[in-house]
Coordinates of C-alpha atoms and ligand atoms in Angstrom, one line a residue:
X12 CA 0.0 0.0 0.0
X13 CA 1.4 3.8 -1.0
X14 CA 2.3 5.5 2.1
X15 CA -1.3 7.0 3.7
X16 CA -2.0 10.4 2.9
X17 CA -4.9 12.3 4.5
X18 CA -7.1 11.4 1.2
X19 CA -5.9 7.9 0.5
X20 CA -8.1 6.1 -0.5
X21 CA -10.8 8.7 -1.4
X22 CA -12.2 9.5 -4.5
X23 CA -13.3 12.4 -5.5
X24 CA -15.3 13.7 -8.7
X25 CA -14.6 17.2 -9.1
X26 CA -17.5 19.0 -11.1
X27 CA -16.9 22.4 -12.8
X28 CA -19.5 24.3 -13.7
X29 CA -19.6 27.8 -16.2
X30 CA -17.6 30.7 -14.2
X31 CA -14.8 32.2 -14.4
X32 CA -13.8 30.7 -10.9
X33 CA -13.3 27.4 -13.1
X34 CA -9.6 28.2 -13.6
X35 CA -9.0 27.5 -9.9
X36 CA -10.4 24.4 -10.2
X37 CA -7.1 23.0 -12.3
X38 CA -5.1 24.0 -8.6
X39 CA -8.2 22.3 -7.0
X40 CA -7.8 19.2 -8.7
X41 CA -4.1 18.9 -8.3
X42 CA -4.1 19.9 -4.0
X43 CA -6.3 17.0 -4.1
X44 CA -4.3 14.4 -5.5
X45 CA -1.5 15.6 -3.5
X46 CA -3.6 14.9 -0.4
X47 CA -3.6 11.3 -2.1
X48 CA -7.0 10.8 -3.4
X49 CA -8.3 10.2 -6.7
X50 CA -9.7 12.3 -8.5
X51 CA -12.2 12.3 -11.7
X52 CA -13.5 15.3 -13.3
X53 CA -16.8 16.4 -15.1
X54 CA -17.2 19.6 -16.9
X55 CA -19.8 21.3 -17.9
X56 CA -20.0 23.3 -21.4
X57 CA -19.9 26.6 -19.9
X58 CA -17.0 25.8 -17.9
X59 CA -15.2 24.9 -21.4
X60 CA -15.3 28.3 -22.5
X61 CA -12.6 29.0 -19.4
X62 CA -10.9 26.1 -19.0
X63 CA -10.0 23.2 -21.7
X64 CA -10.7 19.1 -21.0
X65 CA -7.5 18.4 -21.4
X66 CA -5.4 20.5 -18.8
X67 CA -8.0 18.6 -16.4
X68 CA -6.9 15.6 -17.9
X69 CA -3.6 16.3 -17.3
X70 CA -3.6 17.1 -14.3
X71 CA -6.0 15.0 -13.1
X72 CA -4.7 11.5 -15.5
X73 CA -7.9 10.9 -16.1
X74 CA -10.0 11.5 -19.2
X75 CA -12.2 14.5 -18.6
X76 CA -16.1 14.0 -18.7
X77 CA -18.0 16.4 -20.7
X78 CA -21.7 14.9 -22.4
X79 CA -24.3 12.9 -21.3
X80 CA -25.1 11.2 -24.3
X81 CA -21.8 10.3 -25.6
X82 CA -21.1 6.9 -26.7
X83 CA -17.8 6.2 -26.2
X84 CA -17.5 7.7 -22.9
X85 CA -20.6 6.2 -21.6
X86 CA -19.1 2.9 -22.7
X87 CA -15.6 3.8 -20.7
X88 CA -17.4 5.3 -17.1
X89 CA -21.1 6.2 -17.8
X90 CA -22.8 8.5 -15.6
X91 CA -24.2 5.7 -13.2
X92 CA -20.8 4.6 -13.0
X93 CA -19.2 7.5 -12.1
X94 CA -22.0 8.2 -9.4
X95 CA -21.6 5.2 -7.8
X96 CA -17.9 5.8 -8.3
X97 CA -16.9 8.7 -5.9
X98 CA -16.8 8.6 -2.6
X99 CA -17.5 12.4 -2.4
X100 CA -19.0 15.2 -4.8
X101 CA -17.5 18.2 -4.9
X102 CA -18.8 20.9 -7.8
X103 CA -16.5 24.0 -7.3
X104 CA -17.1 26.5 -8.7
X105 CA -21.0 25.8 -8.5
X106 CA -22.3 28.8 -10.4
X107 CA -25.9 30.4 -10.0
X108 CA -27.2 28.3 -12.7
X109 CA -26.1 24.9 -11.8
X110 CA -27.3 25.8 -8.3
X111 CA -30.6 26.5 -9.3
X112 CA -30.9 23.2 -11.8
X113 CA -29.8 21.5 -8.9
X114 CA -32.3 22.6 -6.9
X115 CA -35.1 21.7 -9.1
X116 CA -33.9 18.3 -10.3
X117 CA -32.5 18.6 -13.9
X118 CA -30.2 16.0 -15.5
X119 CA -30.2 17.2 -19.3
X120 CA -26.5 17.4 -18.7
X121 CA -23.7 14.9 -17.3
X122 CA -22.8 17.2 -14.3
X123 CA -26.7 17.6 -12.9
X124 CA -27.1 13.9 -14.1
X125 CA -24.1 12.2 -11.8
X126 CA -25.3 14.5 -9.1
X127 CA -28.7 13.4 -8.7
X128 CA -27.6 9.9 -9.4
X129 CA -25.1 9.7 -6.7
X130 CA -25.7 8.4 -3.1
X131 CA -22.4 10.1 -2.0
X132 CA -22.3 13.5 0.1
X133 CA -22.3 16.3 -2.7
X134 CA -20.4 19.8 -1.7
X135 CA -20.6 22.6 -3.7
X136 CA -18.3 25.7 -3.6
X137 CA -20.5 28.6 -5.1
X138 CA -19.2 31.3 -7.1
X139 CA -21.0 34.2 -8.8
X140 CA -21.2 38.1 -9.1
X141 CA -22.5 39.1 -5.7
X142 CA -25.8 40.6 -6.6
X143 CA -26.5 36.9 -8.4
X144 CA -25.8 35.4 -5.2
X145 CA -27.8 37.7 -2.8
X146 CA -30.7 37.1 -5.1
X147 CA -33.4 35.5 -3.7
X148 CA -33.6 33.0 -6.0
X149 CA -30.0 32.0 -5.3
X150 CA -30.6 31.9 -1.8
X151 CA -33.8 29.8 -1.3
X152 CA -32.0 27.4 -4.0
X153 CA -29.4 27.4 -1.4
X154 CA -31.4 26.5 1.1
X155 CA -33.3 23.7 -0.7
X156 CA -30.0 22.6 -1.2
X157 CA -29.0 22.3 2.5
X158 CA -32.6 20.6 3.4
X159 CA -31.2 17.9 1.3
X160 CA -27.9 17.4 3.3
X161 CA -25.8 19.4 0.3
X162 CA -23.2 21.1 2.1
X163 CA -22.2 24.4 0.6
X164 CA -18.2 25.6 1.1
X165 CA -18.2 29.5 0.6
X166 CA -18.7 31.8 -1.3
X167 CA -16.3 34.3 0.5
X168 CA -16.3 37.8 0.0
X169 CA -14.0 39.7 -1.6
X170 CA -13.2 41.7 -5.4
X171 CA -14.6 39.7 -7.7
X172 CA -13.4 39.3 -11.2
X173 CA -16.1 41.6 -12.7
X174 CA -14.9 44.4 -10.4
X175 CA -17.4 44.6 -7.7
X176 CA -16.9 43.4 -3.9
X177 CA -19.3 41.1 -1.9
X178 CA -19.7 38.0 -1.5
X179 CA -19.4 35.3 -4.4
X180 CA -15.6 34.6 -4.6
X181 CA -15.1 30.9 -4.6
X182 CA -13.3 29.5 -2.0
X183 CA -9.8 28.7 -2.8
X184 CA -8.8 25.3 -3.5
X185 CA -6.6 25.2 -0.5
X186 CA -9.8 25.5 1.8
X187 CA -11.4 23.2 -0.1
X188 CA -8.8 20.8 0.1
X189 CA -8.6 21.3 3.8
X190 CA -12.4 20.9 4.0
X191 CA -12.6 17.4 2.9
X192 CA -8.9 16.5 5.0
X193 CA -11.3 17.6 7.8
X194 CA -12.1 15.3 10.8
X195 CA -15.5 16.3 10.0
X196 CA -14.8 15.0 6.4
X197 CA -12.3 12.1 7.0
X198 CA -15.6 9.6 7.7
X199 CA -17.4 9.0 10.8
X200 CA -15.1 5.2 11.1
X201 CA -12.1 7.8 11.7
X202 CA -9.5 5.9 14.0
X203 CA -11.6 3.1 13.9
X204 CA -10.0 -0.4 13.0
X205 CA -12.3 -3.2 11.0
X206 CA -12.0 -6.5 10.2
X207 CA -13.8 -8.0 7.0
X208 CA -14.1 -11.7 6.0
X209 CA -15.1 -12.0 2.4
X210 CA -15.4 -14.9 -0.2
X211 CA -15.6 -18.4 0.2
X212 CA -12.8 -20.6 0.8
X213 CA -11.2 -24.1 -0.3
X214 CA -11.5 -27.5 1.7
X215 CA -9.0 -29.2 0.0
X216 CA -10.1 -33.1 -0.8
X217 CA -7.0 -33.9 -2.3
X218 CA -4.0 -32.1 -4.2
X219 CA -5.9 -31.2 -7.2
X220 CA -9.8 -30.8 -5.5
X221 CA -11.7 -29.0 -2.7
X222 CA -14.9 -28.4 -1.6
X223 CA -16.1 -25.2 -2.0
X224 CA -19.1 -22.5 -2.5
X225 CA -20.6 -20.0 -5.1
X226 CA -19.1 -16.8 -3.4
X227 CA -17.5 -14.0 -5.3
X228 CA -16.6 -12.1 -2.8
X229 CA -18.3 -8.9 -4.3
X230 CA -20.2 -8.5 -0.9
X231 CA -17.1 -8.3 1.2
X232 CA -15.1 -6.4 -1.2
X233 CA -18.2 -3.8 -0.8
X234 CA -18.5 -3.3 2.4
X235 CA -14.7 -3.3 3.1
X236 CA -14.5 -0.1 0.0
X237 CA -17.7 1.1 2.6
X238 CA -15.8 0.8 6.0
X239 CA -13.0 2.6 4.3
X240 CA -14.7 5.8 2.7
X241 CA -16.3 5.6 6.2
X242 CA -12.7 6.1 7.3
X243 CA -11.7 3.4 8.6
X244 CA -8.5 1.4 8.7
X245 CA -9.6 -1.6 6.8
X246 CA -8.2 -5.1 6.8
X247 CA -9.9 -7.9 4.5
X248 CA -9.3 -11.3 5.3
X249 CA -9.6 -12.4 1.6
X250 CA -11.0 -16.4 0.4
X251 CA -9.9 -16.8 -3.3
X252 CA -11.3 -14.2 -5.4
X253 CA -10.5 -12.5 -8.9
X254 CA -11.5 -8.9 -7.7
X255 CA -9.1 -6.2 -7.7
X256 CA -8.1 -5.0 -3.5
X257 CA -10.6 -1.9 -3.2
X258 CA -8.8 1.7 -2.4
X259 CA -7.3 2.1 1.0
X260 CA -7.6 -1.4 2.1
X261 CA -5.0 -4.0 3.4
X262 CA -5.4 -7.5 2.1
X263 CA -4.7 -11.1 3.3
X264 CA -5.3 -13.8 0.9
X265 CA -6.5 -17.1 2.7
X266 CA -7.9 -20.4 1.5
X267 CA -9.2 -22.5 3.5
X268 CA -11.5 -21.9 6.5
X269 CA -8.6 -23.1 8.8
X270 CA -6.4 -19.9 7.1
X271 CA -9.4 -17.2 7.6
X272 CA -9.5 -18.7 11.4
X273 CA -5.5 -18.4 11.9
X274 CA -5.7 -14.9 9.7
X275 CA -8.4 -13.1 11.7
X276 CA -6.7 -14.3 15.0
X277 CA -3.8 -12.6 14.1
X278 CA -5.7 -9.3 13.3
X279 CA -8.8 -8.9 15.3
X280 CA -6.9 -8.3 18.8
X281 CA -7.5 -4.2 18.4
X282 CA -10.2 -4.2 16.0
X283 CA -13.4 -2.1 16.8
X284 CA -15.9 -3.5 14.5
X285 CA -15.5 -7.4 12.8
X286 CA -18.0 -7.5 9.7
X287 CA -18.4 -11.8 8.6
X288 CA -19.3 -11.7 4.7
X289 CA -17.1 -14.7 4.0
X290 CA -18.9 -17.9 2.6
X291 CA -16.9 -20.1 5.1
X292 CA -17.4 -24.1 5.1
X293 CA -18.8 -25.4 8.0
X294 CA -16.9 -28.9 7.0
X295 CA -13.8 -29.9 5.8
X296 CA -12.4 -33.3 4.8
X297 CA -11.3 -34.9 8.4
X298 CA -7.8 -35.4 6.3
X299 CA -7.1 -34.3 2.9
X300 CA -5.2 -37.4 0.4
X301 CA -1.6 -36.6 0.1
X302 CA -1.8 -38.0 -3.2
X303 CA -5.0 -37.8 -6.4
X304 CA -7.7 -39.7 -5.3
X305 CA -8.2 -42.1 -8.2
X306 CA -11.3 -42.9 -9.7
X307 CA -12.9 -46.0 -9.3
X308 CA -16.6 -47.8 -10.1
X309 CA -17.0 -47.9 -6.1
X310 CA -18.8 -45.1 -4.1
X311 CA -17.0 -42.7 -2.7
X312 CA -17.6 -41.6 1.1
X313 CA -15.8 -38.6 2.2
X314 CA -15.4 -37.8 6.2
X315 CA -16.4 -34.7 7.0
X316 CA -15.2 -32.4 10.3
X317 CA -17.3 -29.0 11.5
X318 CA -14.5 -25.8 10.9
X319 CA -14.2 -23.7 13.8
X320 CA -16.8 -21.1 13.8
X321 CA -14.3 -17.9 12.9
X322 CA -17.7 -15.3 14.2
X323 CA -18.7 -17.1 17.0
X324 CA -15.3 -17.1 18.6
X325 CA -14.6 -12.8 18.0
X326 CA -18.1 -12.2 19.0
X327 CA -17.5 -14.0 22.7
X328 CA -14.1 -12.6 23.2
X329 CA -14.6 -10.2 26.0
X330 CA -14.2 -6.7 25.5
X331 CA -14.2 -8.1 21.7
X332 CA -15.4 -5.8 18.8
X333 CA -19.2 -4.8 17.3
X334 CA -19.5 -8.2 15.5
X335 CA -22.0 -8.4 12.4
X336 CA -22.5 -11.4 10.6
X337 CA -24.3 -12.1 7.4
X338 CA -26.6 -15.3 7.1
X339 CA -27.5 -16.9 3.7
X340 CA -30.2 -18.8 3.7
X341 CA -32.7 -20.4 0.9
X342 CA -36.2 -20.7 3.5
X343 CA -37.1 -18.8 6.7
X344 CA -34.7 -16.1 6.2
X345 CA -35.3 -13.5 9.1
X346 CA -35.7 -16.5 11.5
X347 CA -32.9 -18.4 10.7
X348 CA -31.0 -15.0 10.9
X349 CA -32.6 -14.3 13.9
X350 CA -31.3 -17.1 15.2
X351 CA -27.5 -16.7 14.2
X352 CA -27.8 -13.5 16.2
X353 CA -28.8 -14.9 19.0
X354 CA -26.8 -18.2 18.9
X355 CA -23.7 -16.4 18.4
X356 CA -24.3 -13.7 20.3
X357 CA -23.7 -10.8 17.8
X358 CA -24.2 -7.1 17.7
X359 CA -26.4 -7.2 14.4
X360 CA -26.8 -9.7 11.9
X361 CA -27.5 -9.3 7.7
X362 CA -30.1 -11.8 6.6
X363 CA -29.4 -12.9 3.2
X364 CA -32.4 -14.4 1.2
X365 CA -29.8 -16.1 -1.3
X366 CA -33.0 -17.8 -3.2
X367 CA -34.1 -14.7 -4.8
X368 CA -33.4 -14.4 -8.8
X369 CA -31.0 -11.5 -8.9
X370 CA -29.3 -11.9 -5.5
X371 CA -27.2 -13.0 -3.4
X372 CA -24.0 -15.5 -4.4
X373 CA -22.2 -14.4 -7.3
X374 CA -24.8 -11.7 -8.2
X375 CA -23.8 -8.2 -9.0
X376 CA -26.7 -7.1 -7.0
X377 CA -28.4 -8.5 -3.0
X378 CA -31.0 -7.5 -1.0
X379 CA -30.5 -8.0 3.1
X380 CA -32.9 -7.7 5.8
X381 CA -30.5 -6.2 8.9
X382 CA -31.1 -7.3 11.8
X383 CA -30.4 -6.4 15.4
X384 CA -32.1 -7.2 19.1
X385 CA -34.4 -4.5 18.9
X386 CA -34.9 -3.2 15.2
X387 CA -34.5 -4.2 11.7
X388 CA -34.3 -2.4 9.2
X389 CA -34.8 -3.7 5.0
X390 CA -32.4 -2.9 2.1
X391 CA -33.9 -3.8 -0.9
X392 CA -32.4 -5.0 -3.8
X393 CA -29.4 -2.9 -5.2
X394 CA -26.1 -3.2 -6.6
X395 CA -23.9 -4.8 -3.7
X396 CA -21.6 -1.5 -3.8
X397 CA -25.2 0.8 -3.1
X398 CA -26.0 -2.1 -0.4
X399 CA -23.0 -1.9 1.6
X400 CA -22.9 1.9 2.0
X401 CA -26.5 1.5 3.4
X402 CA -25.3 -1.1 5.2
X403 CA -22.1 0.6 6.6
X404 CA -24.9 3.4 7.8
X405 CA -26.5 1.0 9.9
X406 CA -23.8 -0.5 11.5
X407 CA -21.9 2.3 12.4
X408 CA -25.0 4.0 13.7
X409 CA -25.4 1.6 16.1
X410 CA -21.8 1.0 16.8
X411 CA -22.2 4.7 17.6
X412 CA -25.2 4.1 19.9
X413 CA -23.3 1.0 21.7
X414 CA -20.0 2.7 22.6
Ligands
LIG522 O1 -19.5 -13.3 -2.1 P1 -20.8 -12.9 -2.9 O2 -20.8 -13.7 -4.2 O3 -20.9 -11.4 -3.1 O4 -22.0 -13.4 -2.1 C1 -22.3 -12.8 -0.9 C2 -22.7 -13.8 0.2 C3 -24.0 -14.5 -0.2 C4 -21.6 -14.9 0.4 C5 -22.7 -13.1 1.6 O5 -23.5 -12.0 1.4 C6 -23.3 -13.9 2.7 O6 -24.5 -14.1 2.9 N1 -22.4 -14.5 3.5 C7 -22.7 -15.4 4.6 C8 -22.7 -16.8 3.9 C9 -23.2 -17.9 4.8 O7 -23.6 -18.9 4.3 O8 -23.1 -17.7 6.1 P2 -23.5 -18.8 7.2 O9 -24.9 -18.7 7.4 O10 -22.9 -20.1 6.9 O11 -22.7 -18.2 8.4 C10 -23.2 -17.2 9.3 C11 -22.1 -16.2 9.6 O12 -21.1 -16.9 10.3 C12 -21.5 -15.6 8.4 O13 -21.3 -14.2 8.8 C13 -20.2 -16.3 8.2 O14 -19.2 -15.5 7.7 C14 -19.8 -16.7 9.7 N2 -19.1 -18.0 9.7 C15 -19.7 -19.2 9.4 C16 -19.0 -20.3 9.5 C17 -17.7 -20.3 10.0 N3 -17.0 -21.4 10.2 N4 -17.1 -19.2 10.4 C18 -17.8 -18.0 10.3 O15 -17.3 -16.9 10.6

């Protein structure tokens, strides 16, 4: 892992709307990336006329986004992609216009599109002449703005660029910078430490064959990119996978269920929270052949052992962390979950109705019922990256609420 910076393991879409403040946004972009995060970059077609695509680019080393309806870019990171992309929105400059579009919903252009189709917290850092700004409109746009949790960075006041003085200077991209390096900004998981099993793992039969289950591991990999936007310090205890390690988090690879035990052992001592996605067997061979089982026309009876249960033992350690578990199941869902809570003894549990077309194992999508000793709560079905940040929301609410 790249030594941390304040905004490892962030990513940030920087939107630029039409104003002449849009030249600051090429500094913007770079004090960003020095703070280590990554950055992405729309641009409206007013904020073309003042700065060009490609100096974004550059600085940035991403291509720039500019039109909603373009093919090729669409096929590359459409605008659902990009929205579910960032971690954070931050439009600066957010002129008077963009505001007011905003405000009232409109996505006939990629900026206003990504915004309304992100779940992340959107900031925007206005800038306008400062009779625009005190306008009424501007202002109850503002505040419609705020209602919906939109955080607003500025204006400041000062000589503006068409020679008048009030307030409608952006703020400069070194307080915006410092805003989002914050404590306020750095994720409400700040300091904290969590674990995350994900995946399934391997029971090996003999050299060459295991026994195994349908898990990607897209769940896990979710909620650890969750815990870590969150700001967490996040370690996943990996089963085999093929998906890339998400930004900001430390991975160990394991492969059997024996591995994930001895793994999570080694890092769960100072953990705050412990989050069990991982597909983990509850058997394994009593002894695995040393050598290729051959075939023959007799049947084949393989002795099977329970693994240790890898939850069950974090959750009873004492003073141990805020354990959630996840519980698949094909029939009875919440009460099986239910259950597991209660047999276990964990903080919250995320009941898993794997039957469902759509969801669960291997799926890009899942729908969980979550599931605590005095409330529950329903996610329905989303993409598993949507899912986990609701998740995450839940879980560290009431980690909140327990310590
Ligand atoms: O990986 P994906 O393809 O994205 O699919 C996601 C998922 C379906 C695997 C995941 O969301 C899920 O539901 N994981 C739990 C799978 C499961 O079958 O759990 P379980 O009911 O066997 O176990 C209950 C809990 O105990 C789980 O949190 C599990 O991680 C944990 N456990 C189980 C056995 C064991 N030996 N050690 C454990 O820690």
């Amino acid at each position: 892992m790249p030594a941390s910076l304040p905004l490892t393991g962030r990513r940030v879409l920087v939107g630029i709307s039409g104003g002449i403040a849009a030249y600051k946004s090429a500094e913007l972009v770079r004090g960003l990336r020095r703070q280590g995060a990554e950055v992405r970059v729309v641009m409206s077609a007013g904020a073309q006329q003042f700065i060009t695509p490609l100096t974004l680019q550059a600085l940035s080393g991403h291509r720039v986004c500019t039109t909603l309806l373009d093919p090729e870019a669409e096929a590359a990171m459409g605008h659902i992609e990009l929205a579910r992309w960032a971690d954070t929105l931050l439009v600066a400059p957010a002129s008077a216009n963009f505001i007011a579009r905003l405000a009232h919903g409109f996505a006939d252009e990629l900026l206003a599109a990504v915004c309304l189709a992100t779940d992340a917290p959107v900031i925007l850092a206005p800038a306008m002449n400062q009779q625009m700004w005190a306008n009424p409109a501007t202002q109850d746009n503002c505040e419609l703005l705020r209602q919906r949790n939109i955080r607003l960075l500025g204006p400041a006041e000062g000589e503006q660029a068409c020679g008048e003085v009030g307030y409608g200077r952006m703020w400069e991209p070194d307080q915006l910078v410092d805003a989002l390096v914050s404590p306020q900004e750095r994720g409400p998981l700040q300091g904290r430490t969590l674990v995350v099993t994900a995946g399934p793992t391997r029971e090996a039969i003999d050299p060459v064959r295991y026994l195994t289950n349908r898990s990607s591991g897209k769940m896990g990999y979710a909620v650890a990119a969750a815990a870590a936007r969150a700001g967490a310090k996040v370690v996943l205890v990996s089963g085999p996978t093929i998906l890339p390690t998400p930004q900001g988090v430390q991975r160990i690879d394991v492969e059997s269920a024996h591995q994930m035990h001895q793994a999570v052992l080694e890092v769960v001592d100072h953990c705050d929270l412990f989050i069990a996605t991982a597909a983990v067997a509850d058997y394994r061979p009593v002894a695995a052949a040393e050598q290729k089982i051959k075939k023959s026309d007799a049947a084949l009876t393989l002795a099977l052992e329970p693994t240790k249960d890898i939850l069950a033992e974090v959750a009873a350690r004492p003073e141990g962390p805020f354990t959630v578990g996840f519980a698949a199941e094909t029939e009875d869902v919440e009460a099986y979950a239910r259950a597991k809570l209660e047999r276990k003894a964990l903080d919250m549990i995320a009941a898993n109705g794997v039957g469902q077309v759509g969801c669960g194992f291997d799926a890009d999508c899942n729908a969980l019922t979550v599931i605590w000793r005095d409330g529950r709560v329903v996610l329905p079905q989303t993409d598993k990256s949507s899912l986990a940040r609701q998740l995450m929301d839940i879980v560290i609410e009431r980690y909140h609420a327990k310590n």
